[in-house]
PDB file of C-alpha atoms in Angstrom:
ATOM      1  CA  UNK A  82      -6.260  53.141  -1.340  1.00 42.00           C
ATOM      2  CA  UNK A  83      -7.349  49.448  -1.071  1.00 44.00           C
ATOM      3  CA  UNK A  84      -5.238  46.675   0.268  1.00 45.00           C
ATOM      4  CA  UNK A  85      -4.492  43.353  -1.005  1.00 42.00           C
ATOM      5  CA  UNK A  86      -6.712  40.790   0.381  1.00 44.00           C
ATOM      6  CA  UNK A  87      -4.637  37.926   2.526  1.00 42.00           C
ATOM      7  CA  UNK A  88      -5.124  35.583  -0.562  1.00 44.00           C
ATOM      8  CA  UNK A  89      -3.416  38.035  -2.752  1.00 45.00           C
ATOM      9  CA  UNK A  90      -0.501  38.487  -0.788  1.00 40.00           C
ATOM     10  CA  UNK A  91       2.510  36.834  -1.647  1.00 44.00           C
ATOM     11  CA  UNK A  92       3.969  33.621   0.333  1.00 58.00           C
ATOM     12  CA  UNK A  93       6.079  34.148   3.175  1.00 86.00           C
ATOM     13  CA  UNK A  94       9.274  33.150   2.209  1.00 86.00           C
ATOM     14  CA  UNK A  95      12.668  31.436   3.975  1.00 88.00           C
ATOM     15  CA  UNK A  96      16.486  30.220   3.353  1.00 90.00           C
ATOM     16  CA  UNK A  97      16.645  26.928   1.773  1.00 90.00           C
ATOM     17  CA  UNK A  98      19.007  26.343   4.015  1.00 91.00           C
ATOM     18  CA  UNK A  99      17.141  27.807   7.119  1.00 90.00           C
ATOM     19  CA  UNK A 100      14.061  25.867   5.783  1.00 92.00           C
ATOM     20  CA  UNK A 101      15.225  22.104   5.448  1.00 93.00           C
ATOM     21  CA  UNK A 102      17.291  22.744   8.589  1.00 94.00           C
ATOM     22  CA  UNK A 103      14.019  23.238  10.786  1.00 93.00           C
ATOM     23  CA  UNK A 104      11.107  20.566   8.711  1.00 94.00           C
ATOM     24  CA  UNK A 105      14.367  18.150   9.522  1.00 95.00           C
ATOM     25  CA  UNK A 106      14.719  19.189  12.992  1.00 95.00           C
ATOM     26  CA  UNK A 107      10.993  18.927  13.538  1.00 95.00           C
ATOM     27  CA  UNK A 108      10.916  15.194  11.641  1.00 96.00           C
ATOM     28  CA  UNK A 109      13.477  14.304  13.802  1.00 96.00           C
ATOM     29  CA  UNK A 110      11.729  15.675  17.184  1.00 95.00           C
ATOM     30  CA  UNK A 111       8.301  13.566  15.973  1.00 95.00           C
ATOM     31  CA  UNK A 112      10.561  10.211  15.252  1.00 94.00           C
ATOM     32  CA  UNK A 113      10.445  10.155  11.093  1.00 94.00           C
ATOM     33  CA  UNK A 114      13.155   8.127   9.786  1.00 92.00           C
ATOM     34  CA  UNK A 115      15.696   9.750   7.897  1.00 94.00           C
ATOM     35  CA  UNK A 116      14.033  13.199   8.918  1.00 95.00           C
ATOM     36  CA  UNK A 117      16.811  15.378   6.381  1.00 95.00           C
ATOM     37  CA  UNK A 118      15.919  13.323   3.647  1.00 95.00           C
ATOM     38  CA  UNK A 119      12.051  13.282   4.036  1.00 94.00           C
ATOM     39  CA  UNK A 120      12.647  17.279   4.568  1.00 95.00           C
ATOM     40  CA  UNK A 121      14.247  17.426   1.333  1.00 94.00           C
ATOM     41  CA  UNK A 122      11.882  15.239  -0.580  1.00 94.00           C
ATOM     42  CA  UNK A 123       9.159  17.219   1.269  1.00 95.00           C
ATOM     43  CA  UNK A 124      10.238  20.770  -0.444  1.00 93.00           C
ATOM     44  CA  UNK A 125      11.345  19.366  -3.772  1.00 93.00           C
ATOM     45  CA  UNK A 126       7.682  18.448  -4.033  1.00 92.00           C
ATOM     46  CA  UNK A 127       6.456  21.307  -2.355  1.00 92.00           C
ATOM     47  CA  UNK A 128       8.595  23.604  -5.133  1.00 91.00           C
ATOM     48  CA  UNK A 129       7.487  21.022  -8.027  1.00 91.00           C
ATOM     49  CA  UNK A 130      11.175  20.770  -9.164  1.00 89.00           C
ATOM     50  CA  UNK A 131      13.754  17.674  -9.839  1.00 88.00           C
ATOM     51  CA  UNK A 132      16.195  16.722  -7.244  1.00 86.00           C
ATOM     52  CA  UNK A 133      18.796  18.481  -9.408  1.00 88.00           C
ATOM     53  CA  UNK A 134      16.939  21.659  -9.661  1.00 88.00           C
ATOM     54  CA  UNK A 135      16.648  21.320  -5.775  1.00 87.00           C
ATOM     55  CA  UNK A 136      20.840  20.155  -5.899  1.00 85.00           C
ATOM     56  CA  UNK A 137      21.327  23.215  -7.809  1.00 87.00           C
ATOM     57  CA  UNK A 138      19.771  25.718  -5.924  1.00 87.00           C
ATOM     58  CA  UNK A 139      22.026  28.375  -3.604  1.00 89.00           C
ATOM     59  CA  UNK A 140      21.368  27.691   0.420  1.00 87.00           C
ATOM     60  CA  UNK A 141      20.844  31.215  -0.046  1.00 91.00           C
ATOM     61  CA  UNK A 142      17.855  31.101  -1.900  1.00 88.00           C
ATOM     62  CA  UNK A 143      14.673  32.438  -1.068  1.00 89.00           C
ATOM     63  CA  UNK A 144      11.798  29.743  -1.219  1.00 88.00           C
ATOM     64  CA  UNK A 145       8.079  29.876  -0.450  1.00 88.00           C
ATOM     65  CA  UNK A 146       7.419  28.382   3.296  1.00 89.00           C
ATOM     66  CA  UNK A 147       4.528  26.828   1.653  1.00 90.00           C
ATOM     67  CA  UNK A 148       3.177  24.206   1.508  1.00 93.00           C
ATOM     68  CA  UNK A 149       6.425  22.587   2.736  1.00 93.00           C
ATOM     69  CA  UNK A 150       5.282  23.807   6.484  1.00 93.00           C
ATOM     70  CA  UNK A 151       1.529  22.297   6.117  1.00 94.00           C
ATOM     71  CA  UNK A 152       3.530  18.660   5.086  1.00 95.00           C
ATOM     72  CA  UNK A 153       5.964  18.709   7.157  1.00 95.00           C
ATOM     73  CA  UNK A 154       3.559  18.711   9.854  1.00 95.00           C
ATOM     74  CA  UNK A 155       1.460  16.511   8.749  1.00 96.00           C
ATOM     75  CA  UNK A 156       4.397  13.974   8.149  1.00 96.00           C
ATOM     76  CA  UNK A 157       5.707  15.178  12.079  1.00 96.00           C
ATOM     77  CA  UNK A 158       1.718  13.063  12.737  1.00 95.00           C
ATOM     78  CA  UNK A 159       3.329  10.090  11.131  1.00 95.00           C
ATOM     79  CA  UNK A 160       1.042  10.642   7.746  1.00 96.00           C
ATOM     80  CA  UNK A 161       2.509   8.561   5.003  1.00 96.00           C
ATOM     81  CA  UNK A 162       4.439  10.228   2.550  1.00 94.00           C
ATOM     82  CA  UNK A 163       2.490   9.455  -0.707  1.00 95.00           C
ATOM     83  CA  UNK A 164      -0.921  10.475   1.216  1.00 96.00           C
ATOM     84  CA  UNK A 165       0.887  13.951   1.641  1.00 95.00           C
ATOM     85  CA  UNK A 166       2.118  14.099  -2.338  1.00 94.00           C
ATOM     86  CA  UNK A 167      -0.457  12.459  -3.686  1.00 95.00           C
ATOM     87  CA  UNK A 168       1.673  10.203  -5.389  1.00 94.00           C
ATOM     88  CA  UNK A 169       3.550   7.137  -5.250  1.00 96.00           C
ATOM     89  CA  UNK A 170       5.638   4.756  -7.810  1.00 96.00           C
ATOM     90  CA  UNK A 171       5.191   1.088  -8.328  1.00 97.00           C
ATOM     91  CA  UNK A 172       7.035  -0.937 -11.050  1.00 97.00           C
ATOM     92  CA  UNK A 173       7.810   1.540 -14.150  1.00 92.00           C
ATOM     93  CA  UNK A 174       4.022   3.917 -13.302  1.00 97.00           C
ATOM     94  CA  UNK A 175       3.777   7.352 -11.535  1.00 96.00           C
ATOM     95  CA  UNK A 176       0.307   6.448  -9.244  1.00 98.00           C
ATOM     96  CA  UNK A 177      -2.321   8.328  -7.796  1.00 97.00           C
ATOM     97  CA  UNK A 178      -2.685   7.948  -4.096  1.00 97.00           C
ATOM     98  CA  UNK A 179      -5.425   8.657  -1.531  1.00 96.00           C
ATOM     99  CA  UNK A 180      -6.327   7.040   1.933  1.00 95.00           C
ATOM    100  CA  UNK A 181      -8.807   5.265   0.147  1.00 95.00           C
ATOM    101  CA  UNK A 182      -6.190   2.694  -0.496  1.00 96.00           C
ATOM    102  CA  UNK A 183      -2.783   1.207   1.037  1.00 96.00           C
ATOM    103  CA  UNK A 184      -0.191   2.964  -0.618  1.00 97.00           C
ATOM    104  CA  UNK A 185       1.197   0.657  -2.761  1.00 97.00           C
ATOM    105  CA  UNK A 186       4.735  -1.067  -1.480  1.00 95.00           C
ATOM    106  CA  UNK A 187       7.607  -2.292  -3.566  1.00 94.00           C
ATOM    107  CA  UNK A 188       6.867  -6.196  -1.745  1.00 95.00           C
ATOM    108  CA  UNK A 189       3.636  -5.935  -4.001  1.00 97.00           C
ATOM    109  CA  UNK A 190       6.166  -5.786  -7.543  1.00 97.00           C
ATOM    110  CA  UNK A 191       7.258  -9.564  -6.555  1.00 97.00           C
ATOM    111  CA  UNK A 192       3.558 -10.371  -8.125  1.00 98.00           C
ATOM    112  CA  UNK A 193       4.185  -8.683 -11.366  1.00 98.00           C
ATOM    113  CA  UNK A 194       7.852 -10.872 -11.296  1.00 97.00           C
ATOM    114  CA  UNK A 195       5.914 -14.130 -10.729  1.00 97.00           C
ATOM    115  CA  UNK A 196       3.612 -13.214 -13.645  1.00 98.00           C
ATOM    116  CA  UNK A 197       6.593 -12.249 -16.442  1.00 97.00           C
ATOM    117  CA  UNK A 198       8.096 -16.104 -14.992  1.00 96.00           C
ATOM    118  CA  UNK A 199       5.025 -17.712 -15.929  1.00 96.00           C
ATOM    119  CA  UNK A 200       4.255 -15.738 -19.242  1.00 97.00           C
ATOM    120  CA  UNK A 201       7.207 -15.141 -21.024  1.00 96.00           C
ATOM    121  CA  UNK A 202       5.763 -13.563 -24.512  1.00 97.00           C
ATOM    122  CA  UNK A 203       4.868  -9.667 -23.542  1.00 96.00           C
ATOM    123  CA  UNK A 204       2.661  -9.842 -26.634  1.00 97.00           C
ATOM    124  CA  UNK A 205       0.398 -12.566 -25.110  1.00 96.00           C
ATOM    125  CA  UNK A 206      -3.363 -11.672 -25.445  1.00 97.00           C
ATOM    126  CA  UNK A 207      -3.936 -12.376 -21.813  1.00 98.00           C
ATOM    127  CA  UNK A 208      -6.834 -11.560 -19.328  1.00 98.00           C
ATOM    128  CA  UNK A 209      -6.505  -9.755 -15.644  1.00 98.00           C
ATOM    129  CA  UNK A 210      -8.635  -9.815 -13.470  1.00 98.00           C
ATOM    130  CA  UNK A 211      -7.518  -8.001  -9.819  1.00 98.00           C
ATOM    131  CA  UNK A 212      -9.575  -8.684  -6.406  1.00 97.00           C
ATOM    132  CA  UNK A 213      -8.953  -5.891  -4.068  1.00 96.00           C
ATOM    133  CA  UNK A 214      -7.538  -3.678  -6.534  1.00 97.00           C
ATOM    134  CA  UNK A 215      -7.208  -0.666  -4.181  1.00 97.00           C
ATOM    135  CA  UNK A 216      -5.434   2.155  -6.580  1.00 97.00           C
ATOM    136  CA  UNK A 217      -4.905  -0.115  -9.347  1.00 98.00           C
ATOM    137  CA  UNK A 218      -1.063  -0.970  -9.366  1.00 98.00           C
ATOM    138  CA  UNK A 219      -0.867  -4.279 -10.010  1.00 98.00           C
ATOM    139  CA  UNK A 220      -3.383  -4.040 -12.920  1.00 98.00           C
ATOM    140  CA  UNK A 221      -1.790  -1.615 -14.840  1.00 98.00           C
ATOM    141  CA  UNK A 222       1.551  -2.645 -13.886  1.00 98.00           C
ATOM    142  CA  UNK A 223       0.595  -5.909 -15.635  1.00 98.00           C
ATOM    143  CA  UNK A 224      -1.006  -4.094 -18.298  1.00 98.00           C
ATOM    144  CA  UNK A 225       1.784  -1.881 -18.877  1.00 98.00           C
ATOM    145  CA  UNK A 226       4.206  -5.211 -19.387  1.00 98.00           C
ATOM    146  CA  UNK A 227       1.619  -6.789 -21.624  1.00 98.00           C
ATOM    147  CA  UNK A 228       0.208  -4.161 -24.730  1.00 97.00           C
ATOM    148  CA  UNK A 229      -2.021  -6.973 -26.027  1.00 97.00           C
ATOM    149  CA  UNK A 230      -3.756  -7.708 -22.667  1.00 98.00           C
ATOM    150  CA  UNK A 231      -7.041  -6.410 -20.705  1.00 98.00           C
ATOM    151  CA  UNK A 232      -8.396  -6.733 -17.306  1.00 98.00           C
ATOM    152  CA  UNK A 233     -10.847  -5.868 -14.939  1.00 98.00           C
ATOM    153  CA  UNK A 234     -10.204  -4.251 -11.450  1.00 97.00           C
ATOM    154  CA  UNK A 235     -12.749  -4.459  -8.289  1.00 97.00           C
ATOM    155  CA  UNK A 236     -13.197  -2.834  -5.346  1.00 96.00           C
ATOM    156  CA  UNK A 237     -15.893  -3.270  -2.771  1.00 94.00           C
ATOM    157  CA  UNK A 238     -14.896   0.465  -1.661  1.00 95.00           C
ATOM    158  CA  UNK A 239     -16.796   2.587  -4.312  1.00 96.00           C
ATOM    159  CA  UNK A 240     -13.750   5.632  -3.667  1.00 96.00           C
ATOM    160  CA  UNK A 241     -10.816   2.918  -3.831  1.00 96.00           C
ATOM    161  CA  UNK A 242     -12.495   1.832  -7.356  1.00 97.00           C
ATOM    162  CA  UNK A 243     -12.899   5.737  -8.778  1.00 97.00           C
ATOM    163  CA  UNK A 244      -8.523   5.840  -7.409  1.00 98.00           C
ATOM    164  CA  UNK A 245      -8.200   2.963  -9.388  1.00 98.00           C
ATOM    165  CA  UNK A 246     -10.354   3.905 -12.474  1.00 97.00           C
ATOM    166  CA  UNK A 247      -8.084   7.435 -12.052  1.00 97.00           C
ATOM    167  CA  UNK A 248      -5.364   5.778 -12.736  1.00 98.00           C
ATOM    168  CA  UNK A 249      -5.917   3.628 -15.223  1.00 98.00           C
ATOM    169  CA  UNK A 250      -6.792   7.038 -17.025  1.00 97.00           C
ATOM    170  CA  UNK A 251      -3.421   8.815 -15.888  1.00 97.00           C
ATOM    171  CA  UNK A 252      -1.354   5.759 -17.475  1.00 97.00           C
ATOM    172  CA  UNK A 253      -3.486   5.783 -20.653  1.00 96.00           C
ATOM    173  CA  UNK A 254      -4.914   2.530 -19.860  1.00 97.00           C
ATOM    174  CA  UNK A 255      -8.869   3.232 -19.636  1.00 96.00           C
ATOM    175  CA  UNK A 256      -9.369   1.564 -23.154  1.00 97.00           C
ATOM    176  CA  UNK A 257      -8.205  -1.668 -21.271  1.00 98.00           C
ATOM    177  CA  UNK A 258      -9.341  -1.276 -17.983  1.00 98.00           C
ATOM    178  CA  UNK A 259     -12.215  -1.500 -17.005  1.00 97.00           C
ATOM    179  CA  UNK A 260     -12.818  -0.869 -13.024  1.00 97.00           C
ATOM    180  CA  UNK A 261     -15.885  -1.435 -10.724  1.00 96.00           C
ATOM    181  CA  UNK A 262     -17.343  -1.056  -7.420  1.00 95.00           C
ATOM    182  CA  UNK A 263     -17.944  -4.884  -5.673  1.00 93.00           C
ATOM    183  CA  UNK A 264     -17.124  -7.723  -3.315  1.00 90.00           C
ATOM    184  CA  UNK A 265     -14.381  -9.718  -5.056  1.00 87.00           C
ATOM    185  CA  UNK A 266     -16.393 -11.227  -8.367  1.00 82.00           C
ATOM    186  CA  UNK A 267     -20.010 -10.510  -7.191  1.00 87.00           C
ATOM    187  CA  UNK A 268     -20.567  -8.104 -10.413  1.00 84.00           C
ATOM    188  CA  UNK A 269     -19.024 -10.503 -13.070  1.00 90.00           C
ATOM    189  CA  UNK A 270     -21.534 -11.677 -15.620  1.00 86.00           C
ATOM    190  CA  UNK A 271     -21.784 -15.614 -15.267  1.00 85.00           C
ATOM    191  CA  UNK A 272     -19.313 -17.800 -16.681  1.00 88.00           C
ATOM    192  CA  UNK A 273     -16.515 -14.848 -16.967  1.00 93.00           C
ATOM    193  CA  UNK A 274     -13.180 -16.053 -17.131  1.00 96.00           C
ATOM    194  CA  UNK A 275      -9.584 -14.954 -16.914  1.00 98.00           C
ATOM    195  CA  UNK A 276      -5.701 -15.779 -17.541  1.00 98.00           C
ATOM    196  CA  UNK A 277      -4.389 -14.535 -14.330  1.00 98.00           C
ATOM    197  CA  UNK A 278      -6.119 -13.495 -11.078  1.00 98.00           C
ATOM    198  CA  UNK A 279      -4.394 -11.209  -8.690  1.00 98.00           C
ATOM    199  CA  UNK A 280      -4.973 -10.264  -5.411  1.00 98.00           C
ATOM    200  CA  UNK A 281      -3.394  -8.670  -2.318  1.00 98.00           C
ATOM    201  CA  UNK A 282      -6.123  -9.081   0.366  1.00 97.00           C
ATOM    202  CA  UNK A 283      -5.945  -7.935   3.666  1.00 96.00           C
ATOM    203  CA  UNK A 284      -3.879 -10.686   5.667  1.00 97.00           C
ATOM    204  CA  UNK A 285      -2.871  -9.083   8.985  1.00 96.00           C
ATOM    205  CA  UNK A 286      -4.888 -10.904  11.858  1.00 96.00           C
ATOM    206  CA  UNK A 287      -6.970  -8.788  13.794  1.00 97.00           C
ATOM    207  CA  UNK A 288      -4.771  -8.889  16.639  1.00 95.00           C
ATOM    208  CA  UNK A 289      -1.741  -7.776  15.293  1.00 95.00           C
ATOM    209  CA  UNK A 290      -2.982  -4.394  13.801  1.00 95.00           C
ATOM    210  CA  UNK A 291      -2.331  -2.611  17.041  1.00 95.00           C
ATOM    211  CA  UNK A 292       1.617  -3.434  16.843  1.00 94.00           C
ATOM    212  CA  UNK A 293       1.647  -1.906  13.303  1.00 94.00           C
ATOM    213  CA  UNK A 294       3.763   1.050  12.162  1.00 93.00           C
ATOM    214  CA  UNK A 295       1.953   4.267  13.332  1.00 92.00           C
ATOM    215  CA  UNK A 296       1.938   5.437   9.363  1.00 93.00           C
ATOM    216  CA  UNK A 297      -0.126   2.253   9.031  1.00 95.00           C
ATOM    217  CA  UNK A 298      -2.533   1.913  11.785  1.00 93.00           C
ATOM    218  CA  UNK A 299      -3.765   5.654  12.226  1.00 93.00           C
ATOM    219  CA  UNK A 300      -3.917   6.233   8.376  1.00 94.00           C
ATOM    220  CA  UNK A 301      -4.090   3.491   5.973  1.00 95.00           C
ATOM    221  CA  UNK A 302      -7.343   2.356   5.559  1.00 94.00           C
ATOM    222  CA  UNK A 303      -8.189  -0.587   8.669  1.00 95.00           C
ATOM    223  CA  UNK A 304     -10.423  -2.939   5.781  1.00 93.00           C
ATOM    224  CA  UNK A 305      -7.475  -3.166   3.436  1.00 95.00           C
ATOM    225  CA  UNK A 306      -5.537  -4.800   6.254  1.00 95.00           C
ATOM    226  CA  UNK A 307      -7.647  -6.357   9.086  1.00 95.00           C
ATOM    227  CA  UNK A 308      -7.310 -10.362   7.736  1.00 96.00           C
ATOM    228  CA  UNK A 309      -9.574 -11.740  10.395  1.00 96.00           C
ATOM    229  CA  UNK A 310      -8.434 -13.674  13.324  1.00 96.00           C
ATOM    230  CA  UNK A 311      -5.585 -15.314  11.943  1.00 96.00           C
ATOM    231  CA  UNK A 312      -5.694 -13.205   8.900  1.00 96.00           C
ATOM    232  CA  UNK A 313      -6.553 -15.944   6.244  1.00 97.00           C
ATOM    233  CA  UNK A 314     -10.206 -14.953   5.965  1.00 97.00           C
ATOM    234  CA  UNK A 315      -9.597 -13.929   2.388  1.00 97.00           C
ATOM    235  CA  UNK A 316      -7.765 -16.376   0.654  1.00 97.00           C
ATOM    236  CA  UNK A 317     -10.769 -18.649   2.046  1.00 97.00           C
ATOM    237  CA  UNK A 318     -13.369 -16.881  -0.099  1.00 96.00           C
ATOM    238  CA  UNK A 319     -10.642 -16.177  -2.691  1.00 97.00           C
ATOM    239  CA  UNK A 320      -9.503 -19.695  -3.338  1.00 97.00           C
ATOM    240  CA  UNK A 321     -13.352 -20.569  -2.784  1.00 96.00           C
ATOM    241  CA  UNK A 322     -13.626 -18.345  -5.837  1.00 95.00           C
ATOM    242  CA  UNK A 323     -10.674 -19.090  -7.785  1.00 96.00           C
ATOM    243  CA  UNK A 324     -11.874 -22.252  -9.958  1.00 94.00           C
ATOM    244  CA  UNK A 325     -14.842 -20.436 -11.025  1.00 94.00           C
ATOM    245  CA  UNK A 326     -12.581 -17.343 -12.217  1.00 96.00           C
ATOM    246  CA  UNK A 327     -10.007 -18.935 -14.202  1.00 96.00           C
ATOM    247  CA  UNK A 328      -9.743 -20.241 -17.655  1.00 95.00           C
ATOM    248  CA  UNK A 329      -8.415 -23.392 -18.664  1.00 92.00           C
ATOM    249  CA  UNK A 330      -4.265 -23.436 -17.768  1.00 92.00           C
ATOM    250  CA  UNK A 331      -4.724 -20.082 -15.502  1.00 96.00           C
ATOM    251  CA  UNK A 332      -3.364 -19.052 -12.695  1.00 97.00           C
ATOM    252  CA  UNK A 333      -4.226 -17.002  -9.418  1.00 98.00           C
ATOM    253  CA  UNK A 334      -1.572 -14.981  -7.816  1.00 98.00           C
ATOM    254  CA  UNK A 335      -1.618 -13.596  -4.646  1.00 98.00           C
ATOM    255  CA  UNK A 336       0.287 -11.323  -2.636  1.00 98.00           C
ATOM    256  CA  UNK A 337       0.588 -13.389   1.183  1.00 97.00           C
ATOM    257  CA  UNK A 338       2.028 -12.385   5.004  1.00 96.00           C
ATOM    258  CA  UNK A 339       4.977 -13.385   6.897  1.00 94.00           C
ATOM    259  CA  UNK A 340       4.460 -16.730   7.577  1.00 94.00           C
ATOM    260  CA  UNK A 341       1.515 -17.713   5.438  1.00 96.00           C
ATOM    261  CA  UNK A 342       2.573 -20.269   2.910  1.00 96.00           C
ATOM    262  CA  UNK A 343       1.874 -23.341   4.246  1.00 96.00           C
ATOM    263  CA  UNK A 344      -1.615 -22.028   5.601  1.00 96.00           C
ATOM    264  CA  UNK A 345      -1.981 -20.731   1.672  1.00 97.00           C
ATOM    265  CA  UNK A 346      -1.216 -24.086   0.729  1.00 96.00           C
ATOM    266  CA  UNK A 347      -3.850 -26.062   3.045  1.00 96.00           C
ATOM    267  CA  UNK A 348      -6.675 -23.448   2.209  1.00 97.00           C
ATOM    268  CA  UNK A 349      -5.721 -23.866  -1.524  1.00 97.00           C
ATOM    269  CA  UNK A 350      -5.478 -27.756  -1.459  1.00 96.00           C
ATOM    270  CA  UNK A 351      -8.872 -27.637  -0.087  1.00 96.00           C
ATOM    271  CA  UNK A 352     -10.473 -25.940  -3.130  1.00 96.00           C
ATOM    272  CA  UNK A 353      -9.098 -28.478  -5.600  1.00 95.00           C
ATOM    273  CA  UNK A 354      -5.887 -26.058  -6.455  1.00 97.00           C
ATOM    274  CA  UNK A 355      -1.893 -26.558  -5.728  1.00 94.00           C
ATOM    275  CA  UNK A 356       0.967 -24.118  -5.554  1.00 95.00           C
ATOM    276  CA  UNK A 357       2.911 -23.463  -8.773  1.00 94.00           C
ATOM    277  CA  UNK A 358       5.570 -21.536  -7.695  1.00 94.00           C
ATOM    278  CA  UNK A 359       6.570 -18.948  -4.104  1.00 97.00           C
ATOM    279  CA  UNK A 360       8.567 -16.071  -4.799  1.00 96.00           C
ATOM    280  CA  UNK A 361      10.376 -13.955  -2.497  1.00 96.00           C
ATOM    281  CA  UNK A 362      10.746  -9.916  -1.838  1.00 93.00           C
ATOM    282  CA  UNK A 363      13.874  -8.458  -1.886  1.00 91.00           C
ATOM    283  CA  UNK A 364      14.141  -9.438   1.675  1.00 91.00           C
ATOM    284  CA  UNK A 365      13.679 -12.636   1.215  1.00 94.00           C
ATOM    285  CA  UNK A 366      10.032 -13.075   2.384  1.00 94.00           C
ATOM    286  CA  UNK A 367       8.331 -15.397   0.548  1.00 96.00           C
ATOM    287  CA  UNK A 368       6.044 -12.836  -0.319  1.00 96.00           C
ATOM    288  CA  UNK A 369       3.869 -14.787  -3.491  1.00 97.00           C
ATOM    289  CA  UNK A 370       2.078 -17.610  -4.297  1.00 97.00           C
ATOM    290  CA  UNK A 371       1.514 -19.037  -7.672  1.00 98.00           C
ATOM    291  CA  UNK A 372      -1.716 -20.933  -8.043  1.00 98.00           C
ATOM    292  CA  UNK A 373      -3.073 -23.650 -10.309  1.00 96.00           C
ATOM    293  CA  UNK A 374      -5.750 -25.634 -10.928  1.00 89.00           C
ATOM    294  CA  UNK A 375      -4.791 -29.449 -10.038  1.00 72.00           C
ATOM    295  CA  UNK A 376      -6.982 -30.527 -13.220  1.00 52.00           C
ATOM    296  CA  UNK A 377      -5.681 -28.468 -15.598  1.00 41.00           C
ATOM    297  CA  UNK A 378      -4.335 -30.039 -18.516  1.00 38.00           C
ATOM    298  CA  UNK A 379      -0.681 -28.718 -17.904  1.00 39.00           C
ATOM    299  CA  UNK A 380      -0.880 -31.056 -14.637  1.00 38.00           C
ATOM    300  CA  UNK A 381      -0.399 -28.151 -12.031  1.00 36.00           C
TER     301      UNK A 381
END
């Protein structure tokens, strides 16, 4: 008589009830936030079902053990949620998400807002281009608001730019996308040009990264974050950049830190540009800066 091998046997199996009750209690024990909710977010994943399927199930049921267990301890090590799903929603798109990038943060949307303020008409031809692109949200989130428009997303991380390029295929957006592997603009042919230029560099001084979240510091990659000493070290190459990068009448607009504006605004003065426009997050950080050419014949 032969036996089934270990793979063949079937998954060891618990109470829904019995089940959320413990991945909660052991959230809880490690310090997660909202530990019963993560627990149940955790297994409706794990089950691949709606919240109402999970809603309508009986505290009775029988459910696989996993791979609820296997996530809820790696969330119990602080491991951001997306990096355990794989997954992770910004503006209206369903993202792809790996440590190769930050996991993209609903602060990051306010740049999509200040770009539907400036460019009203959705059916504008308009170019993207996106410095530090990381998975690719906030180029397809601008090319999902605008059907007529293209861009161009860069990476220096080669695995960050195949996330991004992943994406842009899992939104059916690869006919408009084009993504690649480089420092900022190093790869552009000569003379390239675009409507809008996004970025969300890494701002957080040096210093500070040790008083970061634990989900951030031990996980998210250290190069997406680590600003320099005072954490402006990008937006000095990036507004260095900027006039060479935009078209006539374009803008830049970039994603800043607590407490960066007027620092922004000195670094961008300097390189022959002025501030449009700030917008806040929902907290009421100002959060983005708006940036124009001071020669440009709208006068900005």
């Amino acid at each position: 008589m032969t036996h089934p091998s270990k793979a063949e046997k079937p998954p060891h199996h618990q109470s829904l009830h019995d089940l959320l009750t413990s991945g909660a209690q052991l959230l809880r024990d490690a310090g997660v936030e909202n530990p019963r909710r993560e627990a149940r977010l955790l297994l409706q994943h794990a089950l691949g079902i709606t919240p109402e399927a999970l809603l309508g199930l009986s505290p009775r049921e029988a459910v696989a053990t996993e791979p609820f267990w296997g996530w809820v301890a790696r969330r119990a090590r602080h491991e951001p949620f997306a990096y355990i799903t794989g997954r992770k929603g910004f503006w209206s798109l369903d993202l792809a998400v790996s440590p190769a990038s930050l996991v993209p943060r609903g602060d990051t949307e306010t740049l999509i807002t200040a770009l539907l303020d400036v460019y009203p008409d959705r059916n504008a031809p308009l170019s993207f281009l996106d410095l530090g692109t990381g998975s690719g949200c906030i180029l397809l989130a601008a090319l999902a608001e605008y059907r007529q428009a293209w861009g161009v997303g860069v990476d220096v991380h080669p695995a960050a730019a195949s996330l991004a390029h992943t994406n842009a295929r899992r939104c059916n957006m690869a006919d408009r996308a084009l993504v690649m592997a480089a420092r900022w603009g190093d790869a552009l042919a000569p003379q390239t040009r675009f409507d809008v230029v996004f970025s969300n560099p890494p701002y957080i001084p040096t210093s500070d990264l040790d008083g970061l979240m634990e989900e951030v510091r031990a996980h998210e990659p250290v190069r997406a974050l680590d600003g320099g000493c005072d954490g402006l070290d990008a937006y000095r190459d990036l507004c260095a950049r900027l006039p060479l990068l935009l078209r006539d009448n374009g803008i830049g607009i970039f994603e800043i830190g607590i407490g960066q504006e007027q620092a922004l605004r000195d670094i961008a003065g300097q390189n022959g540009l002025s501030v449009v426009r700030v917008l806040a997050d929902l907290a009421g950080i100002a959060r983005c800066v708006v940036l124009g050419q001071r020669l440009a014949s709208t006068g900005i």
